[in-house]
mmCIF file of N, CA and C in Angstrom:
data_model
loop_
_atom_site.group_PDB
_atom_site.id
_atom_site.type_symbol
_atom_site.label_atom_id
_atom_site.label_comp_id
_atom_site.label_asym_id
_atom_site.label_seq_id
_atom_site.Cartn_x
_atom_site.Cartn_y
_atom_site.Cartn_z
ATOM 1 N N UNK M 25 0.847 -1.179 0.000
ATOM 2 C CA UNK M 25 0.000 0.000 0.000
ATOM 3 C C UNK M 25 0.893 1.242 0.000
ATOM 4 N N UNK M 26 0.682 2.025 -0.838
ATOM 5 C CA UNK M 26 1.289 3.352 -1.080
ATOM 6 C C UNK M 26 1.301 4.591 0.751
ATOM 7 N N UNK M 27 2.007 4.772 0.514
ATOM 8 C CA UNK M 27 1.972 6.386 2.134
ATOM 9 C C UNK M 27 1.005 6.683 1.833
ATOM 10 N N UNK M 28 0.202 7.245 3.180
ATOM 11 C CA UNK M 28 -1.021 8.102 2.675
ATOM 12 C C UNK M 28 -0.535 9.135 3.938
ATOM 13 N N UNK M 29 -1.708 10.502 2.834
ATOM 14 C CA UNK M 29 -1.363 12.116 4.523
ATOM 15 C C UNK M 29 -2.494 11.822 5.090
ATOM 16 N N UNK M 30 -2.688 11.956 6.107
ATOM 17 C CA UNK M 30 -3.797 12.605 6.952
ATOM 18 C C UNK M 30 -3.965 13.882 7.854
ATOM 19 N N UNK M 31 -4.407 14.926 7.389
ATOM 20 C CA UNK M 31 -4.804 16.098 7.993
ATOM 21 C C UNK M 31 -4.197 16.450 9.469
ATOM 22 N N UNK M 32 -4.844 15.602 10.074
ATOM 23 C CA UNK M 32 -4.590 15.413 11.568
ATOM 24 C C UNK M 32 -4.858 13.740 12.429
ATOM 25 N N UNK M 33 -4.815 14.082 13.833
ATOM 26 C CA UNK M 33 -4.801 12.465 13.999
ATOM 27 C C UNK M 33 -6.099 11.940 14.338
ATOM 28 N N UNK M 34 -6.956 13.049 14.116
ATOM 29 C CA UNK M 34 -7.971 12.277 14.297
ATOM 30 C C UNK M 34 -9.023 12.572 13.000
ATOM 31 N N UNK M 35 -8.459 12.107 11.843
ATOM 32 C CA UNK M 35 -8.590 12.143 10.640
ATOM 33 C C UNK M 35 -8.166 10.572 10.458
ATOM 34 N N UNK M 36 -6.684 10.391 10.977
ATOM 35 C CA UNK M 36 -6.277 8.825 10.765
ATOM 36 C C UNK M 36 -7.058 8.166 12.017
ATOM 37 N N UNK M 37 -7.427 8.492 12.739
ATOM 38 C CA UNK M 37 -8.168 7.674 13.484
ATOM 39 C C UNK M 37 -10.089 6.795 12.862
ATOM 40 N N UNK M 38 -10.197 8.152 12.301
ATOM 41 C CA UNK M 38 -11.802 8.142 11.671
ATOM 42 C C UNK M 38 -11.559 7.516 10.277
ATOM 43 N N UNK M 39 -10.809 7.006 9.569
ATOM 44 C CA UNK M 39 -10.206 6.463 8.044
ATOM 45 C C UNK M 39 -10.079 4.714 8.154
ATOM 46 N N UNK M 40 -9.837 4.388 9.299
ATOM 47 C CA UNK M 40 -10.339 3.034 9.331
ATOM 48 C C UNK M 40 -9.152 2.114 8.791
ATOM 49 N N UNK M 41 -8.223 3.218 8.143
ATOM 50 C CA UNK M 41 -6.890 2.381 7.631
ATOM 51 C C UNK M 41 -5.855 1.680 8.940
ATOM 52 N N UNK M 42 -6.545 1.800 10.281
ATOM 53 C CA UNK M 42 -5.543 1.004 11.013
ATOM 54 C C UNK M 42 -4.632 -0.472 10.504
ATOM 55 N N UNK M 43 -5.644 -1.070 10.330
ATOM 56 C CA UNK M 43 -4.837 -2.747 10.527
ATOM 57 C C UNK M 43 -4.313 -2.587 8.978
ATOM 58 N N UNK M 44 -4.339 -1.818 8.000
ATOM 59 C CA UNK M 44 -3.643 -1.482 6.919
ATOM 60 C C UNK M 44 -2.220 -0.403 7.180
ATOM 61 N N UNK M 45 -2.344 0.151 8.607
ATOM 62 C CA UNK M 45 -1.091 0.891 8.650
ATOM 63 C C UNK M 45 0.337 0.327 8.921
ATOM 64 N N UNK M 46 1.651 0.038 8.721
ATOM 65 C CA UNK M 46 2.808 -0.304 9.240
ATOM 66 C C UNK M 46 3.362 0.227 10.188
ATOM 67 N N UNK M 47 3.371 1.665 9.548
ATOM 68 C CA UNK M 47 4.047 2.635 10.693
ATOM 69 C C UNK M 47 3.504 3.727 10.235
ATOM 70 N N UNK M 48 3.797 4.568 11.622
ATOM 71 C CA UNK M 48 3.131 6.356 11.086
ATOM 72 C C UNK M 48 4.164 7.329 11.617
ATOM 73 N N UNK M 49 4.135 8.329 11.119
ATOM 74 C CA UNK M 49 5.466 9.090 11.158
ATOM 75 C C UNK M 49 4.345 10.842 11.839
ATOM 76 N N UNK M 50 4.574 10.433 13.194
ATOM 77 C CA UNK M 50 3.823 11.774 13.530
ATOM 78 C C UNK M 50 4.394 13.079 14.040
ATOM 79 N N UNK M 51 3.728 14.284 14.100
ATOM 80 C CA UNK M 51 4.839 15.478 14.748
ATOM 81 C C UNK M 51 3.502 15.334 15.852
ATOM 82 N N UNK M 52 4.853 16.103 17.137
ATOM 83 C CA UNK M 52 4.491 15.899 18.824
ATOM 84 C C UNK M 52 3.415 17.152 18.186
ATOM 85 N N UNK M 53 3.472 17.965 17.798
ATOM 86 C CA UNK M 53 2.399 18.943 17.900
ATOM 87 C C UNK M 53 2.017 19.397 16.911
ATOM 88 N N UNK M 54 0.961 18.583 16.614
ATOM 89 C CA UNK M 54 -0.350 18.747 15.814
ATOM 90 C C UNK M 54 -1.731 19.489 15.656
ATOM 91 N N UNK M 55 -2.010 20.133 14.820
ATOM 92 C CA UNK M 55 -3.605 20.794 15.180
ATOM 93 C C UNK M 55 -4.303 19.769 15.346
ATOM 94 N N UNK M 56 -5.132 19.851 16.626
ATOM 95 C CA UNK M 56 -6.074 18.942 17.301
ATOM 96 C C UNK M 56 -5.365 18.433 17.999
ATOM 97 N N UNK M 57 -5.703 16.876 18.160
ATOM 98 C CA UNK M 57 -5.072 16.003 18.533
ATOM 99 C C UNK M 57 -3.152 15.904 18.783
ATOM 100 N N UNK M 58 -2.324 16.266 19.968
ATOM 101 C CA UNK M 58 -0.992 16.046 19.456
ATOM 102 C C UNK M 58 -0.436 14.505 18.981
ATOM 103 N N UNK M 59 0.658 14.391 18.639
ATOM 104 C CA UNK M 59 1.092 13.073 18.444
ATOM 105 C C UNK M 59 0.994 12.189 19.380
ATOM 106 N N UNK M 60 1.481 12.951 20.977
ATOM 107 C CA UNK M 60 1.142 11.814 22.248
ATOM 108 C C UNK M 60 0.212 11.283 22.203
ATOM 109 N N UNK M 61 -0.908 12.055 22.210
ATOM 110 C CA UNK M 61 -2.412 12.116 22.727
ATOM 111 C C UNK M 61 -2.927 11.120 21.335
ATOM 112 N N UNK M 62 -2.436 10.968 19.970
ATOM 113 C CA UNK M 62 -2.677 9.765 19.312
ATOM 114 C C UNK M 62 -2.241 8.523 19.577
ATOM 115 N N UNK M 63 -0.785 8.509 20.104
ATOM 116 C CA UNK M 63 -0.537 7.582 20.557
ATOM 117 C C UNK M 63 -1.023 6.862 21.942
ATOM 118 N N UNK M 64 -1.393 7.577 22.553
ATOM 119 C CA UNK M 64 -1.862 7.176 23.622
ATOM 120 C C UNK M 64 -3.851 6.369 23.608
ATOM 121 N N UNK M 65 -4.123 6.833 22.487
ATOM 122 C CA UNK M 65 -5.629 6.843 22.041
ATOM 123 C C UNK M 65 -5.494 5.022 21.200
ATOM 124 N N UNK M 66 -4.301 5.120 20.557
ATOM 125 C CA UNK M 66 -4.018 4.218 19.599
ATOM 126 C C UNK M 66 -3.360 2.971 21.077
ATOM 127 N N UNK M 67 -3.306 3.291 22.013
ATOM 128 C CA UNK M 67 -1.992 1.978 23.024
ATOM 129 C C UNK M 67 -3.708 1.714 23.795
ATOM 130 N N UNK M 68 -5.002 2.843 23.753
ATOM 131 C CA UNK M 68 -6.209 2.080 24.754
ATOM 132 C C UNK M 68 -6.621 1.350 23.988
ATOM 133 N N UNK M 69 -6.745 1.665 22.488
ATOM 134 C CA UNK M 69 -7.246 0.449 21.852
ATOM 135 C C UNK M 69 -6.909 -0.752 21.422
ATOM 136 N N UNK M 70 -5.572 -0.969 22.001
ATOM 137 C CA UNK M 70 -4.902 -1.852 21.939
ATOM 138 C C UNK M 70 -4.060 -2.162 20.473
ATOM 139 N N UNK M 71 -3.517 -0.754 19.670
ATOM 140 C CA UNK M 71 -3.565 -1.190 18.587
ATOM 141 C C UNK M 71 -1.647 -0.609 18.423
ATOM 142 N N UNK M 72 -0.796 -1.214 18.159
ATOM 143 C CA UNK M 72 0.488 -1.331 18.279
ATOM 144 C C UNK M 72 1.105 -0.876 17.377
ATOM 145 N N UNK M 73 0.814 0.537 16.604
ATOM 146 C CA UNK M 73 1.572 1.121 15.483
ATOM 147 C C UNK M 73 3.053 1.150 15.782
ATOM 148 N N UNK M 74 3.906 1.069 14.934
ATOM 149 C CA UNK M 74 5.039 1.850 15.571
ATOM 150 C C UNK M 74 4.827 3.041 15.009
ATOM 151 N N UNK M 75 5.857 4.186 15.980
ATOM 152 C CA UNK M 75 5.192 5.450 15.493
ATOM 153 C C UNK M 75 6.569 6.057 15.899
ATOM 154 N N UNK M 76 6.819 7.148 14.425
ATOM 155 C CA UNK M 76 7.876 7.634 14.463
ATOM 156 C C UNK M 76 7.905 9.213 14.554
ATOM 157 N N UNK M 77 8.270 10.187 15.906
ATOM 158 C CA UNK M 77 7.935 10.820 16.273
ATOM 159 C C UNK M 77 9.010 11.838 15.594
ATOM 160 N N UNK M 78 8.173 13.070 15.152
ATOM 161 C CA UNK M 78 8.804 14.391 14.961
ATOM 162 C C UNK M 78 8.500 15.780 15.124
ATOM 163 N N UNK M 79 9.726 16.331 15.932
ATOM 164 C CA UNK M 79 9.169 18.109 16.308
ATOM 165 C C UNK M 79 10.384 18.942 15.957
ATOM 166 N N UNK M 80 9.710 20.380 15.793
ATOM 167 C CA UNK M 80 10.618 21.310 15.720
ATOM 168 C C UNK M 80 10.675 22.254 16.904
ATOM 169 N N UNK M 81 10.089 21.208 17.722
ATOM 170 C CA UNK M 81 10.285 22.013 19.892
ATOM 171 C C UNK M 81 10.970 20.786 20.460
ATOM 172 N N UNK M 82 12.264 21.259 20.320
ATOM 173 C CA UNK M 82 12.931 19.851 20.759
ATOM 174 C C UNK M 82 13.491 20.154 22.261
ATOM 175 N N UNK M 83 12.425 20.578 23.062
ATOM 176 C CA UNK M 83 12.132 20.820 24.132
ATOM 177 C C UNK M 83 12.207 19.975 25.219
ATOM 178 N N UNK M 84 12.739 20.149 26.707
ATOM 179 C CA UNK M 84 13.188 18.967 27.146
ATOM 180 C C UNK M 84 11.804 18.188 27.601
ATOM 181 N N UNK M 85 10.415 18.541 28.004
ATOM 182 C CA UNK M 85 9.291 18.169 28.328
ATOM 183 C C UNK M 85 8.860 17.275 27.007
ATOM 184 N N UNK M 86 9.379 17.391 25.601
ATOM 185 C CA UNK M 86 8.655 16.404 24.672
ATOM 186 C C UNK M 86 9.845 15.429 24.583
ATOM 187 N N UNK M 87 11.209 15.483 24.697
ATOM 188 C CA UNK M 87 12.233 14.389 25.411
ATOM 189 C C UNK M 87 11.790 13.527 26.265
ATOM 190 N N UNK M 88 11.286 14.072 27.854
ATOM 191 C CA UNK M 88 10.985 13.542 28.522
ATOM 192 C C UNK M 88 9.589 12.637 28.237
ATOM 193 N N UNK M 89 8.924 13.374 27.794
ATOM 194 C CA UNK M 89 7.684 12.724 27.437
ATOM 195 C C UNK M 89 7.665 11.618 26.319
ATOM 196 N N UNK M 90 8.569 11.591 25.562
ATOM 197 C CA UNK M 90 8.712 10.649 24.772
ATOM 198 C C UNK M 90 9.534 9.755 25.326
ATOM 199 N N UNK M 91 10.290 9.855 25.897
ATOM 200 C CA UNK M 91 11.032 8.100 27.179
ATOM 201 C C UNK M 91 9.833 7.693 27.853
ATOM 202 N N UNK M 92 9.128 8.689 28.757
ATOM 203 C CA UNK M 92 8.098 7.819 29.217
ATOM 204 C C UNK M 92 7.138 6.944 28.791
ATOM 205 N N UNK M 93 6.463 7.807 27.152
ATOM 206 C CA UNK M 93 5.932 6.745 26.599
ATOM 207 C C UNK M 93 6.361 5.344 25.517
ATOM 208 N N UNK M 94 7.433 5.275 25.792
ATOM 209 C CA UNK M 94 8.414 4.084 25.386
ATOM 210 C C UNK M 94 8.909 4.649 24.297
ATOM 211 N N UNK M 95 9.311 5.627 23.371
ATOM 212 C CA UNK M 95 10.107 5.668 22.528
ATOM 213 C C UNK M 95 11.809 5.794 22.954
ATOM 214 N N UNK M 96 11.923 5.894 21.664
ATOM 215 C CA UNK M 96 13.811 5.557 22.483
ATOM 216 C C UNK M 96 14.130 6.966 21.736
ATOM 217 N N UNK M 97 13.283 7.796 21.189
ATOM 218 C CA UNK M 97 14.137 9.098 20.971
ATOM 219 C C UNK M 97 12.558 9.641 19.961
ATOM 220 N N UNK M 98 13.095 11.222 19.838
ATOM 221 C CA UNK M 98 12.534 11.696 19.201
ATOM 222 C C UNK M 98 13.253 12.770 17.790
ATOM 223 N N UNK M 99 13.049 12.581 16.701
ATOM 224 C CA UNK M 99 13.776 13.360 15.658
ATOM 225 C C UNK M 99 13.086 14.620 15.744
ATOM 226 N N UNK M 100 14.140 15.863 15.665
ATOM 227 C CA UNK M 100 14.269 17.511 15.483
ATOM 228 C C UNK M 100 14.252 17.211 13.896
ATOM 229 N N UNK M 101 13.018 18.857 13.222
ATOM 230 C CA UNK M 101 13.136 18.768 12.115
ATOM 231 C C UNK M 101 13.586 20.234 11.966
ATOM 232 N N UNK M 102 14.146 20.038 10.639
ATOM 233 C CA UNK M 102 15.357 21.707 10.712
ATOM 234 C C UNK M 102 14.247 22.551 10.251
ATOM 235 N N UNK M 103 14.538 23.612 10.697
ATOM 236 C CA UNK M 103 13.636 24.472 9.947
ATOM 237 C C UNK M 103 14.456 25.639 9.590
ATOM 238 N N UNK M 104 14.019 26.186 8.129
ATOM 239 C CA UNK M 104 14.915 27.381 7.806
ATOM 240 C C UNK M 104 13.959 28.174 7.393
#
């Protein structure tokens, strides 16, 4: 299956493409929904994306927040 965008995360939530997804490549801060707050929506339903996290607030609270919720890091995106 080809990449697909979705708007926001609760756009990919309402699309139904879960058990068709591999992985999703999200930024911590999103209109609506942030990336945590999908992931965290996506771990009650029991549904095990891996999810590859990206911000341009590479802030120590979305560090921290991303060890706690089991990632092993989070990628800074450059901005010019």
């Amino acid at each position: 299956m080809p990449a697909q965008a979705f708007a926001s995360g609760e756009e990919f939530l309402k699309s139904g493409q879960r058990q068709h997804t591999a992985c999703l490549i999200a930024d911590i801060r999103m209109p609506g929904m942030s990336g945590l707050e999908l992931q965290a929506q996506l771990n009650a339903d029991h549904c095990r994306i891996p999810i590859i996290f990206i911000t341009a607030h590479g802030d120590e609270q979305n560090a921290n927040a991303g060890v706690a919720s089991g990632r092993s890091g989070v990628y800074g995106k450059t901005v010019q």
